Amino acid sequence: MLDNFYEIEVALSAQGTIEHDIPISLFDNGSLVAKTLVRKELSEKTLRFNIPKKDFNGFVEIEDKGLVYDNALYFAITQPKRTAVMSLGDDAKAGFLKRIYTEDEFDYANVPVGALDYNRIENQDAIILNEPRELPQALQTTLKDFVSRGGNLVVIPAADANLANLNTFLSQFGSVKLNAPVQGKKRITKIAFNHPLYQTVFEKKIENFQYPEVTSAYPITTAAPAALSFDDQTPFLVALPAEVSSVYVFASPLDKTAGNFQNAPLIVPTFYNMAQNGGHAGVTALTIGDDRPFIAEAELGKDDIINVKNKREDFIPVQQILNTKVRLTFGAYPQEAGNFGVFSKGTLLRNIGFNYPRTEGDLTTDGAALLDGQIMADDAQSLFDRLRTDRTDNEIWKWFVALGLLFLLTEVCIQKFVS
């Protein structure tokens, strides 16, 4: 059954002429688990592998007898854990969230703002502010700390929101402001397919889909990119990137009296992905030199240290303890691509894959631009003659003429003033 397998997609691309079929192999912990061929006439192709739903630590490799650079992609798959999601608001408005955040994948709860135990927030992966009218100062401070520690935050404004209160809170996360509400129907017609929220949702761009609509909206002023937009190109959903998490802001309430977004198919992948955290589970394939932090789940003591290692390298990344998580920054390490383990006191916390930047193997750069200003020669003797000429042919005679004229002028001036 496919429910017991992961389907992995591997995108391949080649430059130049492929003269033979290329074998593609998939390895897990050093053992071959799948192999196929890519026909020589195909310069681009997407392959699909099915592997059992369990932890995976391996790589996919192109067996090319020519250049071997960028011919392996190292990655790790961690079995998903239930994501902890809490919504803050009236229980009567949380029905759609209960249907999305099901028990098989999520640990979900809805709590009224007035009944919230603030100590529960630090154990969540995502918090959804589901139309509270205003936020107490203590809750604002707690949520700001929650986001800085790697939690995702979703803000859905109420129809009667205290905008001054809400905008003061949002200003802590970036340049964003909700303006006075505008009444009237507006359709949501644009999806940012390249936005991180939707990159894994659609196989191709959709021009005509079921357009949801709202009956009123708070126009959003922000420099942040919109994930969803209205037909007048104003944002409906924006994402404010934090250092290790994201803050999502809607332009209108989502209850059924304010529109039909709850009934749109788009609502499921939107809220599903907003609850996910990059370091929580799933596929991990990092790029060497990328300074973006990575979140690993670990309960460490104040003096405990995490190290990352395989059989060839062992290094200690920059790290910060965030309650039950650790924020890791790898800098320029490791020096070689490969599969690595994240360890604490000798105990494996999770596996991780590191790869060289794919841009370093891109051979599509304009060769003429690279050779601009360079010396071209047919053979070595011609090159040496050209270099010798360039070194000696500096038109020194012009300097002698200029100096001669300067001396002559100086002599004339001396004779004039002396006599």
Short mmCIF file of C-alpha atoms in Angstrom, two decimals:
data_model
loop_
_atom_site.label_atom_id
_atom_site.label_comp_id
_atom_site.label_asym_id
_atom_site.label_seq_id
_atom_site.Cartn_x
_atom_site.Cartn_y
_atom_site.Cartn_z
CA MET A 1 0.00 0.00 0.00
CA LEU A 2 1.24 3.50 -0.82
CA ASP A 3 0.21 4.61 2.67
CA ASN A 4 3.21 2.67 3.95
CA PHE A 5 5.69 4.29 1.54
CA TYR A 6 7.22 7.68 0.85
CA GLU A 7 7.32 8.79 -2.77
CA ILE A 8 10.55 10.69 -3.43
CA GLU A 9 10.89 12.89 -6.50
CA VAL A 10 14.39 13.55 -7.86
CA ALA A 11 14.81 16.28 -10.48
CA LEU A 12 17.76 15.68 -12.86
CA SER A 13 19.28 18.06 -15.36
CA ALA A 14 22.23 17.79 -17.73
CA GLN A 15 24.23 20.24 -19.83
CA GLY A 16 25.72 19.40 -23.18
CA THR A 17 25.32 16.15 -25.07
CA ILE A 18 24.57 12.89 -23.25
CA GLU A 19 26.11 10.05 -25.23
CA HIS A 20 24.88 7.08 -23.19
CA ASP A 21 22.19 6.03 -20.74
CA ILE A 22 22.89 7.18 -17.17
CA PRO A 23 22.36 4.85 -14.15
CA ILE A 24 20.69 6.46 -11.11
CA SER A 25 21.07 4.75 -7.73
CA LEU A 26 19.42 5.30 -4.35
CA PHE A 27 21.30 4.32 -1.18
CA ASP A 28 20.19 4.06 2.44
CA ASN A 29 22.91 3.73 5.09
CA GLY A 30 25.34 2.64 2.39
CA SER A 31 23.08 -0.07 0.94
CA LEU A 32 21.58 0.09 -2.54
CA VAL A 33 17.77 0.19 -2.32
CA ALA A 34 16.77 1.21 -5.88
CA LYS A 35 18.31 1.71 -9.31
CA THR A 36 17.08 2.92 -12.70
CA LEU A 37 18.32 4.35 -16.03
CA VAL A 38 17.85 7.77 -17.60
CA ARG A 39 17.83 7.64 -21.38
CA LYS A 40 20.55 9.59 -23.15
CA GLU A 41 18.11 11.72 -25.15
CA LEU A 42 16.65 13.27 -21.98
CA SER A 43 18.45 16.37 -20.64
CA GLU A 44 15.84 16.92 -17.89
CA LYS A 45 13.79 14.34 -16.06
CA THR A 46 11.98 13.80 -12.76
CA LEU A 47 12.36 10.35 -11.21
CA ARG A 48 10.15 8.85 -8.52
CA PHE A 49 11.26 6.33 -5.90
CA ASN A 50 9.04 4.59 -3.35
CA ILE A 51 10.69 3.77 -0.03
CA PRO A 52 9.22 2.42 3.24
CA LYS A 53 7.95 4.97 5.76
CA LYS A 54 10.81 4.88 8.22
CA ASP A 55 13.91 6.91 9.00
CA PHE A 56 16.14 7.24 5.93
CA ASN A 57 19.79 8.32 5.84
CA GLY A 58 21.34 8.12 2.39
CA PHE A 59 21.77 9.68 -1.01
CA VAL A 60 20.80 9.47 -4.66
CA GLU A 61 23.70 9.26 -7.11
CA ILE A 62 24.33 9.61 -10.84
CA GLU A 63 26.94 7.12 -12.05
CA ASP A 64 28.79 9.24 -14.61
CA LYS A 65 32.26 8.28 -15.82
CA GLY A 66 32.98 11.88 -16.75
CA LEU A 67 32.56 14.71 -14.25
CA VAL A 68 31.57 13.50 -10.79
CA TYR A 69 30.87 16.91 -9.26
CA ASP A 70 27.26 17.43 -8.11
CA ASN A 71 26.41 13.83 -9.00
CA ALA A 72 25.17 12.95 -5.51
CA LEU A 73 22.43 14.45 -3.34
CA TYR A 74 22.64 13.59 0.35
CA PHE A 75 19.48 13.73 2.45
CA ALA A 76 17.78 12.31 5.51
CA ILE A 77 14.14 11.58 6.25
CA THR A 78 12.90 11.61 9.81
CA GLN A 79 9.61 9.95 10.62
CA PRO A 80 7.10 12.74 11.26
CA LYS A 81 6.07 13.43 14.83
CA ARG A 82 2.72 14.88 15.69
CA THR A 83 2.87 18.64 15.30
CA ALA A 84 1.62 20.62 18.31
CA VAL A 85 -0.82 23.36 17.25
CA MET A 86 -2.86 25.64 19.50
CA SER A 87 -5.46 28.16 18.39
CA LEU A 88 -6.48 31.05 20.62
CA GLY A 89 -10.06 32.22 20.22
CA ASP A 90 -13.69 31.24 20.54
CA ASP A 91 -14.32 27.51 20.25
CA ALA A 92 -17.32 28.16 18.00
CA LYS A 93 -14.99 29.60 15.32
CA ALA A 94 -12.42 26.79 15.51
CA GLY A 95 -14.41 24.08 13.75
CA PHE A 96 -12.49 24.36 10.46
CA LEU A 97 -9.17 24.09 12.31
CA LYS A 98 -10.27 20.90 14.05
CA ARG A 99 -11.04 19.35 10.66
CA ILE A 100 -7.60 20.29 9.27
CA TYR A 101 -5.45 19.41 12.28
CA THR A 102 -6.47 15.78 12.70
CA GLU A 103 -5.24 13.52 15.48
CA ASP A 104 -3.14 11.27 13.24
CA GLU A 105 -0.69 14.11 12.48
CA PHE A 106 -1.38 16.91 14.95
CA ASP A 107 -1.78 17.50 18.64
CA TYR A 108 -4.36 20.29 18.37
CA ALA A 109 -6.23 22.30 20.98
CA ASN A 110 -8.30 25.49 21.00
CA VAL A 111 -8.18 27.75 24.06
CA PRO A 112 -9.98 31.06 24.72
CA VAL A 113 -7.49 33.87 25.30
CA GLY A 114 -8.86 34.54 28.77
CA ALA A 115 -8.39 30.90 29.85
CA LEU A 116 -4.88 30.41 28.46
CA ASP A 117 -2.11 28.93 30.57
CA TYR A 118 0.92 30.75 29.13
CA ASN A 119 3.23 27.90 30.11
CA ARG A 120 1.63 25.73 27.40
CA ILE A 121 2.82 28.01 24.59
CA GLU A 122 6.47 26.96 24.73
CA ASN A 123 5.51 23.35 23.92
CA GLN A 124 3.73 24.27 20.67
CA ASP A 125 5.05 24.23 17.11
CA ALA A 126 2.46 26.74 15.88
CA ILE A 127 0.05 29.21 17.46
CA ILE A 128 -3.02 30.52 15.61
CA LEU A 129 -4.61 33.75 16.79
CA ASN A 130 -8.14 33.00 15.58
CA GLU A 131 -9.91 36.37 15.59
CA PRO A 132 -9.23 37.65 19.13
CA ARG A 133 -10.32 41.28 19.41
CA GLU A 134 -7.14 42.34 21.22
CA LEU A 135 -4.08 40.81 22.85
CA PRO A 136 -2.98 41.40 26.47
CA GLN A 137 0.53 42.78 26.81
CA ALA A 138 1.71 39.65 28.63
CA LEU A 139 0.50 37.48 25.73
CA GLN A 140 2.25 39.72 23.20
CA THR A 141 5.54 39.33 25.06
CA THR A 142 5.10 35.55 25.33
CA LEU A 143 4.29 35.17 21.62
CA LYS A 144 7.27 37.32 20.61
CA ASP A 145 9.52 34.97 22.60
CA PHE A 146 7.73 31.96 21.08
CA VAL A 147 8.49 33.12 17.53
CA SER A 148 12.15 33.89 18.38
CA ARG A 149 12.50 30.30 19.63
CA GLY A 150 11.32 28.76 16.36
CA GLY A 151 7.52 28.68 16.59
CA ASN A 152 5.24 29.67 13.72
CA LEU A 153 2.50 32.24 14.35
CA VAL A 154 -0.71 32.75 12.34
CA VAL A 155 -2.72 35.94 12.84
CA ILE A 156 -6.38 36.05 11.76
CA PRO A 157 -7.90 39.45 12.62
CA ALA A 158 -11.38 39.77 14.10
CA ALA A 159 -14.09 41.77 12.35
CA ASP A 160 -14.01 44.23 15.27
CA ALA A 161 -10.27 44.03 15.94
CA ASN A 162 -8.55 46.71 17.99
CA LEU A 163 -6.21 47.75 15.17
CA ALA A 164 -3.95 49.88 17.35
CA ASN A 165 -3.39 46.94 19.68
CA LEU A 166 -2.91 44.44 16.85
CA ASN A 167 -0.56 46.66 14.81
CA THR A 168 1.61 47.34 17.85
CA PHE A 169 1.98 43.60 18.27
CA LEU A 170 2.69 42.93 14.57
CA SER A 171 5.32 45.70 14.38
CA GLN A 172 7.60 43.48 16.50
CA PHE A 173 7.96 41.08 13.56
CA GLY A 174 8.55 43.46 10.66
CA SER A 175 7.07 46.17 8.51
CA VAL A 176 3.36 45.29 8.40
CA LYS A 177 0.19 47.20 9.21
CA LEU A 178 -3.52 46.50 8.99
CA ASN A 179 -5.44 49.58 7.86
CA ALA A 180 -9.08 50.54 8.42
CA PRO A 181 -11.45 47.88 7.00
CA VAL A 182 -12.94 48.27 3.53
CA GLN A 183 -16.40 46.81 3.00
CA GLY A 184 -17.34 44.99 -0.21
CA LYS A 185 -16.69 41.64 -1.85
CA LYS A 186 -13.14 40.86 -2.97
CA ARG A 187 -12.02 37.69 -4.72
CA ILE A 188 -8.77 35.87 -3.91
CA THR A 189 -7.38 35.19 -7.37
CA LYS A 190 -3.59 34.99 -7.18
CA ILE A 191 -1.42 32.24 -5.67
CA ALA A 192 2.34 32.80 -5.30
CA PHE A 193 3.35 29.33 -6.50
CA ASN A 194 7.02 29.98 -5.73
CA HIS A 195 6.28 31.07 -2.18
CA PRO A 196 7.73 28.62 0.40
CA LEU A 197 4.19 28.03 1.67
CA TYR A 198 3.08 26.54 -1.67
CA GLN A 199 6.26 25.23 -3.29
CA THR A 200 5.37 21.60 -2.57
CA VAL A 201 1.60 21.91 -3.12
CA PHE A 202 1.15 22.36 -6.87
CA GLU A 203 2.81 20.37 -9.65
CA LYS A 204 1.98 23.13 -12.14
CA LYS A 205 0.56 26.63 -12.10
CA ILE A 206 -3.21 26.87 -12.04
CA GLU A 207 -4.76 29.80 -13.89
CA ASN A 208 -8.42 29.12 -13.16
CA PHE A 209 -9.41 27.74 -9.78
CA GLN A 210 -12.31 28.17 -7.40
CA TYR A 211 -11.86 31.80 -6.36
CA PRO A 212 -12.78 32.33 -2.70
CA GLU A 213 -14.06 35.72 -1.65
CA VAL A 214 -14.43 37.86 1.46
CA THR A 215 -17.01 40.52 2.28
CA SER A 216 -14.57 42.96 3.90
CA ALA A 217 -10.82 43.26 4.40
CA TYR A 218 -8.17 45.20 6.26
CA PRO A 219 -5.81 46.52 3.54
CA ILE A 220 -2.29 45.39 4.46
CA THR A 221 0.67 47.74 4.15
CA THR A 222 3.88 45.72 4.06
CA ALA A 223 7.08 45.02 2.15
CA ALA A 224 6.72 41.29 2.82
CA PRO A 225 5.76 39.04 -0.11
CA ALA A 226 2.14 37.95 -0.44
CA ALA A 227 1.34 34.25 -0.55
CA LEU A 228 -2.24 34.95 -1.64
CA SER A 229 -3.59 38.14 -3.22
CA PHE A 230 -6.93 39.68 -4.12
CA ASP A 231 -7.93 40.46 -7.68
CA ASP A 232 -6.81 44.08 -7.15
CA GLN A 233 -3.27 42.75 -6.36
CA THR A 234 -3.46 43.70 -2.66
CA PRO A 235 -2.36 40.99 -0.17
CA PHE A 236 -4.78 38.55 1.42
CA LEU A 237 -2.08 36.51 3.17
CA VAL A 238 1.48 37.67 3.84
CA ALA A 239 4.40 35.87 5.46
CA LEU A 240 6.88 37.74 7.64
CA PRO A 241 10.05 35.64 7.78
CA ALA A 242 11.57 35.43 11.25
CA GLU A 243 15.06 34.04 11.84
CA VAL A 244 13.96 30.44 12.35
CA SER A 245 10.19 30.57 11.85
CA SER A 246 7.43 32.54 10.11
CA VAL A 247 4.61 34.91 11.03
CA TYR A 248 1.55 34.73 8.75
CA VAL A 249 -1.01 37.55 8.64
CA PHE A 250 -4.45 37.41 6.99
CA ALA A 251 -6.22 40.52 5.72
CA SER A 252 -9.69 39.48 6.89
CA PRO A 253 -11.54 37.21 9.30
CA LEU A 254 -12.09 33.65 8.10
CA ASP A 255 -15.39 32.77 9.76
CA LYS A 256 -18.27 31.98 7.41
CA THR A 257 -19.98 35.33 7.99
CA ALA A 258 -16.94 37.09 6.49
CA GLY A 259 -16.52 35.00 3.32
CA ASN A 260 -16.19 31.49 1.96
CA PHE A 261 -12.45 30.84 2.30
CA GLN A 262 -13.27 28.04 4.75
CA ASN A 263 -15.01 26.16 1.93
CA ALA A 264 -12.17 26.60 -0.58
CA PRO A 265 -9.86 23.61 -1.26
CA LEU A 266 -6.94 26.00 -0.78
CA ILE A 267 -7.52 26.30 2.96
CA VAL A 268 -6.22 22.80 3.78
CA PRO A 269 -2.69 23.08 2.29
CA THR A 270 -2.45 26.67 3.51
CA PHE A 271 -3.05 25.89 7.18
CA TYR A 272 -1.30 22.52 6.99
CA ASN A 273 1.94 24.12 5.77
CA MET A 274 1.69 27.11 8.08
CA ALA A 275 1.84 24.72 11.04
CA GLN A 276 4.95 22.93 9.81
CA ASN A 277 8.42 23.84 11.03
CA GLY A 278 11.43 23.17 8.79
CA GLY A 279 13.41 21.34 11.46
CA HIS A 280 10.49 19.40 12.94
CA ALA A 281 10.41 16.44 10.54
CA GLY A 282 10.53 15.44 6.91
CA VAL A 283 13.34 15.62 4.35
CA THR A 284 16.56 17.34 5.39
CA ALA A 285 19.03 18.25 2.64
CA LEU A 286 21.05 21.32 3.64
CA THR A 287 23.56 23.33 1.61
CA ILE A 288 27.12 23.88 2.84
CA GLY A 289 27.70 27.58 3.46
CA ASP A 290 24.03 28.41 4.00
CA ASP A 291 23.86 30.36 7.27
CA ARG A 292 20.14 29.86 7.85
CA PRO A 293 19.60 28.28 11.29
CA PHE A 294 18.37 24.72 11.64
CA ILE A 295 16.12 23.64 14.51
CA ALA A 296 16.73 20.26 16.15
CA GLU A 297 14.53 18.84 18.88
CA ALA A 298 16.60 18.14 21.99
CA GLU A 299 16.33 18.74 25.72
CA LEU A 300 19.82 19.80 26.75
CA GLY A 301 21.39 20.96 29.96
CA LYS A 302 23.06 24.34 30.17
CA ASP A 303 26.53 22.86 29.63
CA ASP A 304 25.58 20.20 27.07
CA ILE A 305 27.05 20.52 23.57
CA ILE A 306 25.82 19.18 20.26
CA ASN A 307 28.31 17.93 17.69
CA VAL A 308 27.77 16.88 14.07
CA LYS A 309 29.84 14.06 12.64
CA ASN A 310 30.31 11.21 10.22
CA LYS A 311 33.30 8.91 9.59
CA ARG A 312 35.37 11.73 8.02
CA GLU A 313 34.45 14.90 9.92
CA ASP A 314 33.41 15.95 13.39
CA PHE A 315 32.55 19.58 14.21
CA ILE A 316 30.62 21.64 16.76
CA PRO A 317 28.15 24.10 15.19
CA VAL A 318 27.09 27.41 16.71
CA GLN A 319 24.13 26.53 18.93
CA GLN A 320 21.49 28.07 21.15
CA ILE A 321 19.19 26.17 23.49
CA LEU A 322 15.49 27.01 22.98
CA ASN A 323 13.66 25.10 25.72
CA THR A 324 13.02 21.69 24.11
CA LYS A 325 14.82 22.64 20.87
CA VAL A 326 18.27 23.75 19.78
CA ARG A 327 19.03 26.29 17.08
CA LEU A 328 22.09 25.26 15.05
CA THR A 329 24.09 27.37 12.60
CA PHE A 330 26.69 25.51 10.54
CA GLY A 331 28.56 28.33 8.76
CA ALA A 332 31.15 26.91 6.35
CA TYR A 333 31.01 23.41 7.85
CA PRO A 334 31.20 20.61 6.96
CA GLN A 335 34.02 20.75 4.44
CA GLU A 336 32.76 17.76 2.42
CA ALA A 337 29.22 16.85 1.39
CA GLY A 338 27.74 13.72 2.91
CA ASN A 339 25.40 12.18 5.45
CA PHE A 340 25.93 13.27 9.04
CA GLY A 341 24.48 12.59 12.46
CA VAL A 342 23.54 15.20 15.08
CA PHE A 343 24.77 13.93 18.47
CA SER A 344 24.46 14.94 22.11
CA LYS A 345 26.70 13.17 24.63
CA GLY A 346 27.20 10.35 22.14
CA THR A 347 23.46 9.85 21.52
CA LEU A 348 22.16 10.28 17.97
CA LEU A 349 19.40 12.90 17.88
CA ARG A 350 18.72 12.79 14.14
CA ASN A 351 20.38 12.37 10.76
CA ILE A 352 21.06 15.20 8.34
CA GLY A 353 22.39 15.61 4.79
CA PHE A 354 24.82 18.28 3.55
CA ASN A 355 25.43 19.15 -0.12
CA TYR A 356 27.65 21.48 -2.10
CA PRO A 357 25.90 24.54 -3.59
CA ARG A 358 24.36 23.43 -6.88
CA THR A 359 25.35 26.74 -8.51
CA GLU A 360 29.02 25.71 -8.41
CA GLY A 361 28.33 22.99 -10.97
CA ASP A 362 26.31 25.21 -13.29
CA LEU A 363 28.10 25.33 -16.63
CA THR A 364 25.61 27.65 -18.34
CA THR A 365 27.65 30.78 -17.61
CA ASP A 366 28.38 32.89 -20.69
CA GLY A 367 31.89 31.88 -21.75
CA ALA A 368 32.40 35.06 -23.77
CA ALA A 369 31.83 37.15 -20.67
CA LEU A 370 34.41 35.14 -18.75
CA LEU A 371 36.99 35.69 -21.53
CA ASP A 372 36.34 39.41 -21.89
CA GLY A 373 39.66 41.27 -21.65
CA GLN A 374 41.74 38.11 -21.87
CA ILE A 375 44.59 37.53 -24.36
CA MET A 376 43.80 35.10 -27.18
CA ALA A 377 46.62 33.28 -29.03
CA ASP A 378 46.89 30.36 -31.44
CA ASP A 379 50.02 28.86 -29.88
CA ALA A 380 52.47 29.34 -27.01
CA GLN A 381 55.08 31.27 -29.06
CA SER A 382 52.46 33.78 -30.22
CA LEU A 383 51.32 34.23 -26.63
CA PHE A 384 54.88 34.94 -25.39
CA ASP A 385 55.50 37.40 -28.25
CA ARG A 386 52.26 39.20 -27.39
CA LEU A 387 53.14 39.40 -23.70
CA ARG A 388 56.66 40.69 -24.50
CA THR A 389 55.26 43.35 -26.80
CA ASP A 390 52.66 44.45 -24.27
CA ARG A 391 55.32 44.70 -21.59
CA THR A 392 57.79 46.75 -23.65
CA ASP A 393 55.54 48.69 -25.99
CA ASN A 394 54.40 51.30 -23.53
CA GLU A 395 54.89 54.31 -25.85
CA ILE A 396 57.63 55.66 -23.58
CA TRP A 397 58.66 58.17 -26.28
CA LYS A 398 55.64 60.26 -25.41
CA TRP A 399 56.99 60.71 -21.91
CA PHE A 400 60.39 61.76 -23.22
CA VAL A 401 58.81 64.36 -25.52
CA ALA A 402 56.68 65.72 -22.67
CA LEU A 403 59.65 65.94 -20.32
CA GLY A 404 61.79 67.58 -23.03
CA LEU A 405 59.18 70.27 -23.57
CA LEU A 406 58.89 70.79 -19.83
CA PHE A 407 62.68 71.28 -19.48
CA LEU A 408 62.72 73.68 -22.46
CA LEU A 409 59.92 75.74 -20.93
CA THR A 410 61.76 75.79 -17.60
CA GLU A 411 64.97 77.01 -19.25
CA VAL A 412 63.15 79.81 -21.12
CA CYS A 413 61.53 80.97 -17.90
CA ILE A 414 64.88 81.00 -16.05
CA GLN A 415 66.56 83.04 -18.80
CA LYS A 416 63.68 85.54 -18.85
CA PHE A 417 63.67 86.17 -15.12
CA VAL A 418 67.48 86.19 -14.74
CA SER A 419 68.00 88.70 -17.54
#
